[in-house]
CSV table of C-alpha atoms in Angstrom, one decimal:
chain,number,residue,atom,x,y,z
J,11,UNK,CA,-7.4,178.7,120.5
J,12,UNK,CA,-4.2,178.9,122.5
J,13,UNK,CA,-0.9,178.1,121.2
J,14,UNK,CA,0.2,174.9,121.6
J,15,UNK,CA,4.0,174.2,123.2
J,16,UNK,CA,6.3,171.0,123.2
J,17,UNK,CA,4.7,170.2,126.3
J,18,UNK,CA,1.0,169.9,124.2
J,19,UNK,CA,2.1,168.4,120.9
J,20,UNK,CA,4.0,166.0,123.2
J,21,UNK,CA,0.7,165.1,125.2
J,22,UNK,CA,-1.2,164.5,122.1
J,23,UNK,CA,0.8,161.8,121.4
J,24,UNK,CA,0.5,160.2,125.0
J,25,UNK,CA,-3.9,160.9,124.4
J,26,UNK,CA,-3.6,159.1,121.0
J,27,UNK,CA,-4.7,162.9,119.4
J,28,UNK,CA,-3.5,163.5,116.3
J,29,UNK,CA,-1.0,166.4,114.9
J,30,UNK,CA,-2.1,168.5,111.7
J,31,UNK,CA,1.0,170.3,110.2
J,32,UNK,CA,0.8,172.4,106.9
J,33,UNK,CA,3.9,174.5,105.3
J,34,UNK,CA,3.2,178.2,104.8
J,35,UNK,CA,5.7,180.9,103.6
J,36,UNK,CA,3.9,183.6,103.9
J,37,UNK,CA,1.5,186.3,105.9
J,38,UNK,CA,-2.2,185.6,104.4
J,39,UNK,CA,-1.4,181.7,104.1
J,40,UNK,CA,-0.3,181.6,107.4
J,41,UNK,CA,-3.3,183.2,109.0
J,42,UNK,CA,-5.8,181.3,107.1
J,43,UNK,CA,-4.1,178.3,108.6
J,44,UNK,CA,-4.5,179.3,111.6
J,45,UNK,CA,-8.0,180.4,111.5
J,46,UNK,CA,-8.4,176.8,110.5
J,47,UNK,CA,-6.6,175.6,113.5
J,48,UNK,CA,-3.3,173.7,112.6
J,49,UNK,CA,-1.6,172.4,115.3
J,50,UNK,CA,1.5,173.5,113.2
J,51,UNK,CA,3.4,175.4,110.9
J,52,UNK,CA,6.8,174.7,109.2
J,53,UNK,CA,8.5,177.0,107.0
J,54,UNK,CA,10.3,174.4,104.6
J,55,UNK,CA,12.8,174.7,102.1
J,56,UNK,CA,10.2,173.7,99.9
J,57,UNK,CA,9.7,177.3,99.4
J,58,UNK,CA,12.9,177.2,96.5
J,59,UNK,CA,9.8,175.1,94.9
J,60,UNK,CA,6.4,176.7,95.4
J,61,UNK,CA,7.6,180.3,96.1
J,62,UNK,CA,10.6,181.0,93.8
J,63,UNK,CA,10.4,177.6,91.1
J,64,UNK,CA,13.5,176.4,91.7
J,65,UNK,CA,13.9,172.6,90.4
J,66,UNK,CA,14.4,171.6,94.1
J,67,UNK,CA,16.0,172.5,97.6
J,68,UNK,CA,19.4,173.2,97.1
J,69,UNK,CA,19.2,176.6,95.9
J,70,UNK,CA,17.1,178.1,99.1
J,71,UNK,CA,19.1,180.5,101.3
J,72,UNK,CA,19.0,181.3,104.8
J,73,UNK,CA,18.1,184.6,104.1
J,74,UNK,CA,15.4,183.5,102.2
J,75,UNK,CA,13.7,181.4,105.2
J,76,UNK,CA,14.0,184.0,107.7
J,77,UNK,CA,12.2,186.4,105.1
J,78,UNK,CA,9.2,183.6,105.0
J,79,UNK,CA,9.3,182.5,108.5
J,80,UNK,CA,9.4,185.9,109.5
J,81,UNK,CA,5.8,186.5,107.3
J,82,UNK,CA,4.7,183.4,108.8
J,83,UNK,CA,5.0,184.4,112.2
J,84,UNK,CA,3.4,187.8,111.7
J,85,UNK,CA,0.5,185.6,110.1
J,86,UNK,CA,0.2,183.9,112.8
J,87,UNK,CA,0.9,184.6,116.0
J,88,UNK,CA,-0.6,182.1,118.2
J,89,UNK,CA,0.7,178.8,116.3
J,90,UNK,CA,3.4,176.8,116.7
J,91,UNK,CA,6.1,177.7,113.7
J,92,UNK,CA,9.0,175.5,113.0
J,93,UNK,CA,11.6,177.1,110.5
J,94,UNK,CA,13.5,174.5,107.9
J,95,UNK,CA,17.2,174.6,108.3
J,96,UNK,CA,18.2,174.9,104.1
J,97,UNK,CA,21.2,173.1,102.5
J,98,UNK,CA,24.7,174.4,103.8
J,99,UNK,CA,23.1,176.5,107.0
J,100,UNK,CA,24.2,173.1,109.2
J,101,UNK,CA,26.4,170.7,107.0
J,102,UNK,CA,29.6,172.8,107.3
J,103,UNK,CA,30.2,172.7,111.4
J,104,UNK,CA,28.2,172.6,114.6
J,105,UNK,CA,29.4,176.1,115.2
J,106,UNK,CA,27.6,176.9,111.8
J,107,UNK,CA,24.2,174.7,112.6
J,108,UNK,CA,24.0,176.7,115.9
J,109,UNK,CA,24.7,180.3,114.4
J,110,UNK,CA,22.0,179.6,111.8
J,111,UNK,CA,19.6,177.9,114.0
J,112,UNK,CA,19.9,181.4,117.0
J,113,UNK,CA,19.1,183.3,113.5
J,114,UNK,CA,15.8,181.7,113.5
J,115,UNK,CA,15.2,182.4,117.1
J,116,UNK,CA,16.1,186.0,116.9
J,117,UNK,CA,15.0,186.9,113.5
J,118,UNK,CA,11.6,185.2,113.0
J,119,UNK,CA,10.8,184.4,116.4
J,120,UNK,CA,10.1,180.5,115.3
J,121,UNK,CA,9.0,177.8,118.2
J,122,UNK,CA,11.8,174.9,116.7
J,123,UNK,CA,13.9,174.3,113.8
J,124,UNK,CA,13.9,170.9,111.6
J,125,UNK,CA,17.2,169.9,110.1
J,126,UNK,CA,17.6,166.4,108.3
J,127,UNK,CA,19.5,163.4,108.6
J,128,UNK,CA,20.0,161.0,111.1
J,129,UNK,CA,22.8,159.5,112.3
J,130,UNK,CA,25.1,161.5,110.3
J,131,UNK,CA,23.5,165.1,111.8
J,132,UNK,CA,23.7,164.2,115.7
J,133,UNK,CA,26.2,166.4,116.7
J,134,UNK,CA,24.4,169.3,114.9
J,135,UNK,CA,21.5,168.2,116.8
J,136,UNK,CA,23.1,168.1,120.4
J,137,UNK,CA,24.6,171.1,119.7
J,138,UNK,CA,21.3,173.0,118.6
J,139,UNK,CA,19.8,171.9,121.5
J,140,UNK,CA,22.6,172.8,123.5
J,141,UNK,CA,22.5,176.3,122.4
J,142,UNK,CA,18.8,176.3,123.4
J,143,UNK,CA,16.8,175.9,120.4
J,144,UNK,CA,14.4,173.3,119.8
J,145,UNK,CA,14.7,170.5,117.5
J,146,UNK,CA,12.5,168.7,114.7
J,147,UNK,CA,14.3,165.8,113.2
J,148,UNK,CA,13.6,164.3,109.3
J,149,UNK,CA,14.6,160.9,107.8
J,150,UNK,CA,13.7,159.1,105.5
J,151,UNK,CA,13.3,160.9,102.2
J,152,UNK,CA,15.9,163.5,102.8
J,153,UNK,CA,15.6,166.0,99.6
J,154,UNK,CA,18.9,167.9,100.4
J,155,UNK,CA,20.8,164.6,100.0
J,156,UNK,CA,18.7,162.7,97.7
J,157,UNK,CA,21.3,162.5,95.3
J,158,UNK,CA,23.3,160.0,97.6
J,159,UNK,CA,19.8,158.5,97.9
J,160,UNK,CA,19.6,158.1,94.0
J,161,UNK,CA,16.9,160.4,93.8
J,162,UNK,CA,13.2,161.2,95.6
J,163,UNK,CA,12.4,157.6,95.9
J,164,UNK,CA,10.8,155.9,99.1
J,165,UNK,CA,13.2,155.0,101.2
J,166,UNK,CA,12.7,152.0,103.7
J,167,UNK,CA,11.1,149.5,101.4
J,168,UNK,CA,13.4,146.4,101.8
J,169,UNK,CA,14.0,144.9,105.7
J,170,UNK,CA,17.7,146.2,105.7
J,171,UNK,CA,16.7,149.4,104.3
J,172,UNK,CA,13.6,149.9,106.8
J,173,UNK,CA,16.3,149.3,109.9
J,174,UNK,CA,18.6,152.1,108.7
J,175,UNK,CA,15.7,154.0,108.8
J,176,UNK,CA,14.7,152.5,112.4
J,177,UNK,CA,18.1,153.5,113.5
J,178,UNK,CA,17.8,157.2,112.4
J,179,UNK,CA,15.0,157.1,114.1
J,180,UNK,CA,16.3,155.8,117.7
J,181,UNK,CA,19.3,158.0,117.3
J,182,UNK,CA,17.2,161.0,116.7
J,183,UNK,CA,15.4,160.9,119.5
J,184,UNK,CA,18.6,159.7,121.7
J,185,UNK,CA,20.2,162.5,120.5
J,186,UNK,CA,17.4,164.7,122.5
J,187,UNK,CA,15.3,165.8,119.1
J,188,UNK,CA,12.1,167.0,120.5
J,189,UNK,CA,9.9,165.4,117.7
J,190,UNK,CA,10.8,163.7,114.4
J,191,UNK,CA,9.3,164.3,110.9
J,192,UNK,CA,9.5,160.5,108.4
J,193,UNK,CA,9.1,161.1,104.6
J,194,UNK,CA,8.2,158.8,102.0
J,195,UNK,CA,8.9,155.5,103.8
J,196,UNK,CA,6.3,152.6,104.2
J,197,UNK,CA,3.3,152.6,106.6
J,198,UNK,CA,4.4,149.7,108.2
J,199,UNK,CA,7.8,151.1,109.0
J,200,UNK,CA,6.3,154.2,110.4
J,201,UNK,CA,3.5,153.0,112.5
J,202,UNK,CA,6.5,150.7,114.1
J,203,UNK,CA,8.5,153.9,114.3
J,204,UNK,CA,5.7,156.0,115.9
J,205,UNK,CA,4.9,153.4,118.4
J,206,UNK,CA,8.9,152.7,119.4
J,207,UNK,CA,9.6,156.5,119.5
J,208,UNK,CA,8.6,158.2,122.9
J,209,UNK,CA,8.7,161.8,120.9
J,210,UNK,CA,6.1,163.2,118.3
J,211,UNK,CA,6.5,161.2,115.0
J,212,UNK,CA,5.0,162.9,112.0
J,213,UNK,CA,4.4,161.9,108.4
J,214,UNK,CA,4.6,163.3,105.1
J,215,UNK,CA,4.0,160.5,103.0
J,216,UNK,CA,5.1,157.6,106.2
J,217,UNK,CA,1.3,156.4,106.4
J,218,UNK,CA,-1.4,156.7,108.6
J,219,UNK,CA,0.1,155.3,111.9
J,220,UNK,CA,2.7,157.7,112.5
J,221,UNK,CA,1.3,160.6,115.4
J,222,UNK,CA,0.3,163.4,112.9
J,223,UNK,CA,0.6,164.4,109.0
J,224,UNK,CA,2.4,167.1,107.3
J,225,UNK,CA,1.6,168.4,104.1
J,226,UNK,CA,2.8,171.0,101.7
J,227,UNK,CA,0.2,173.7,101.4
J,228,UNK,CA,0.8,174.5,97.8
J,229,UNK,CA,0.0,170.6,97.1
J,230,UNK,CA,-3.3,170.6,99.2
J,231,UNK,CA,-4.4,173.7,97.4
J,232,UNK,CA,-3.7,172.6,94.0
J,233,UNK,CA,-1.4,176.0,93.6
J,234,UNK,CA,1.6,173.4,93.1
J,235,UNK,CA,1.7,172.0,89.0
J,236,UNK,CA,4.7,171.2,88.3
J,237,UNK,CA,4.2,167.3,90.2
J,238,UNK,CA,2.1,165.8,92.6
J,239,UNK,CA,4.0,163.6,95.3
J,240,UNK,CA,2.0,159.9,95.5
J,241,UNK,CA,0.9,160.8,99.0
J,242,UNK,CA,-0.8,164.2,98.6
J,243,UNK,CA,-4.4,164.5,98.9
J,244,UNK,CA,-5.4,167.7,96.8
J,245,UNK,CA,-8.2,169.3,98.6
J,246,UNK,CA,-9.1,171.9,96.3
J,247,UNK,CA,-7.6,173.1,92.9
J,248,UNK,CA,-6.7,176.8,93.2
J,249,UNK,CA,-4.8,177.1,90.0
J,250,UNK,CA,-7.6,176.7,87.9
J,251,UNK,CA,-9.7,178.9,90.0
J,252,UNK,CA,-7.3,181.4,89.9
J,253,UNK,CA,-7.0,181.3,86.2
J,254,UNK,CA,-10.7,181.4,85.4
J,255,UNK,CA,-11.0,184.4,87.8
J,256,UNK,CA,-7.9,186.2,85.5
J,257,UNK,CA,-9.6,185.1,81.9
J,258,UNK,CA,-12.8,186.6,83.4
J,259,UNK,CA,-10.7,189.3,84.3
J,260,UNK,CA,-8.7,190.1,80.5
J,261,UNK,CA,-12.1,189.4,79.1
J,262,UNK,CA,-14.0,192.5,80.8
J,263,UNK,CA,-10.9,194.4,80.1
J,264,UNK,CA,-10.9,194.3,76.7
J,265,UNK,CA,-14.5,194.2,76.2
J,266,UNK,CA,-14.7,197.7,78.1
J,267,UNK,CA,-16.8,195.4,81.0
J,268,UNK,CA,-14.2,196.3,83.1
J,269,UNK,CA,-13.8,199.1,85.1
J,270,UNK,CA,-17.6,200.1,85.9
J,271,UNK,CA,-19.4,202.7,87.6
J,272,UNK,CA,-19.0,201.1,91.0
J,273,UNK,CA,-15.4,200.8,90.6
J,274,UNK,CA,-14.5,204.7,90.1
J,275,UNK,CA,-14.0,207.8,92.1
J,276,UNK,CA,-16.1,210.6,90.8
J,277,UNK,CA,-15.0,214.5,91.7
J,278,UNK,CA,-16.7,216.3,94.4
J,279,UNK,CA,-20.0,217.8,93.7
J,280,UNK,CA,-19.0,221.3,91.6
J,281,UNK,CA,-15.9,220.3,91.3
J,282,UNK,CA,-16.1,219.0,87.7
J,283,UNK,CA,-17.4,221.9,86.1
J,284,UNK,CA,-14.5,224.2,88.1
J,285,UNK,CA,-12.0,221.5,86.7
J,286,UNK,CA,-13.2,221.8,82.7
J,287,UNK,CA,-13.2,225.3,83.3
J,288,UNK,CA,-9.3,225.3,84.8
J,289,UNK,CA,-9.0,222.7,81.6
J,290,UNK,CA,-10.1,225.6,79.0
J,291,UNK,CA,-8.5,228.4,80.4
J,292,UNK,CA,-5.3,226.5,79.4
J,293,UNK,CA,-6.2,226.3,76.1
């Protein structure tokens, strides 16, 4: 399947198609998902969770997402990767946003970057896009700032609370964001979003009317324990596989079931009896 551009992901929204996005952080994930045909790929911050079992975001480097999103775009060449601008890489100056953002170009060879925040980030996004680099917006549930936001709660749920969230939204995309990414916030206010919005509007946890979905791979593998967001869907439980297959595995080990004769690399014919023979004459 050929790699799909801004141009495509943009006309699947015009056709009504919709957009499957999964994280990956490294090489083997990222191919299976492209065997399997994602329209997308984004390298989140959520890495500090699933990768290194930080309590959160804030911790994650840039270093450590160009490490990823470089794996991720050996994995998988012919997707569309989107690298996840961490805390402190944009926040301090546009100067800063656009250094950091050209470090994803150059150094992982990514399709776009996602900062988040709306109204508060559009001169990091003008100037992004300024410099050339492609941009994915996120509102909403903002983890980076959810302190200011009283936690990860849903965001959006009262009338005034939904039309910040509308105005992020507007300002994003008059800002010149190329698509938009809307996390935990009602259905309603999403679909309305979607349907306003002229760019891409993707969900992770915004409902079914928004243009595409985003999930966290770790989550739709069941490799994530530590919580599962309201809106995953778990599509198959890899942890418990995983363990079962090591039990199994300790089990044969200390039973002596483990290695067998398939498993070992005998001597070349004659060669044994030469070696016990070496073996005695150093006796």
């Amino acid at each position: 399947m050929a790699k799909k551009g801004l141009f495509d992901l943009h006309e699947m929204k015009r056709a009504g198609e919709k957009i499957a996005w999964l994280t990956a952080y490294d090489y083997p994930t990222a191919s299976f998902e492209e065997a399997a045909g994602v329209d997308m790929i984004l390298v989140g911050d959520s890495l500090g969770m699933c990768v290194y079992g930080y309590p959160g975001t804030v911790p994650v480097t840039m270093d450590q997402c160009i490490v990823h999103s470089e794996a991720v775009r050996r994995g998988a060449p012919a997707t569309f990767v989107v690298g996840d601008m961490p805390l402190g890489s944009y926040q301090p100056s546009d100067e800063e946003a656009v250094r950091c953002a050209i470090r994803f170009l150059k150094e992982a060879n990514v399709d776009c970057i996602k900062l988040e925040g709306g109204v508060r980030t559009l001169s990091r996004v003008r100037a992004i896009l300024d410099a050339g680099v492609a941009v994915c917006g996120h509102i909403g549930l903002t983890p980076q700032s959810s302190g200011q936001l009283g936690g990860h709660k849903a965001q959006g749920r009262t009338a005034e609370q939904a039309m910040l969230v509308v105005q992020d939204a507007l300002a994003v995309q008059e800002a010149g964001a190329h698509m938009i990414l809307l996390e935990a916030i009602p259905p309603e206010v999403g679909e309305y979003i979607a349907r306003t919005l002229a760019i891409p509007v993707l969900s992770i946890g915004a409902g079914p009317g928004c243009d595409g979905q985003l999930l966290i791979v770790s989550d739709l593998i069941g490799q994530f324990q530590a919580f599962t967001p309201k809106f995953v869907k778990r599509y198959c439980d890899v942890a418990t596989m995983v363990t079962d297959a090591m039990k199994c595995y300790c089990d044969d080990v200390r039973g002596g079931a483990f290695p067998e004769e398939g498993h070992c690399y005998r001597m070349l014919e004659g060669e044994e009896e030469k070696f016990r023979a070496l073996v005695r004459a150093k006796r």
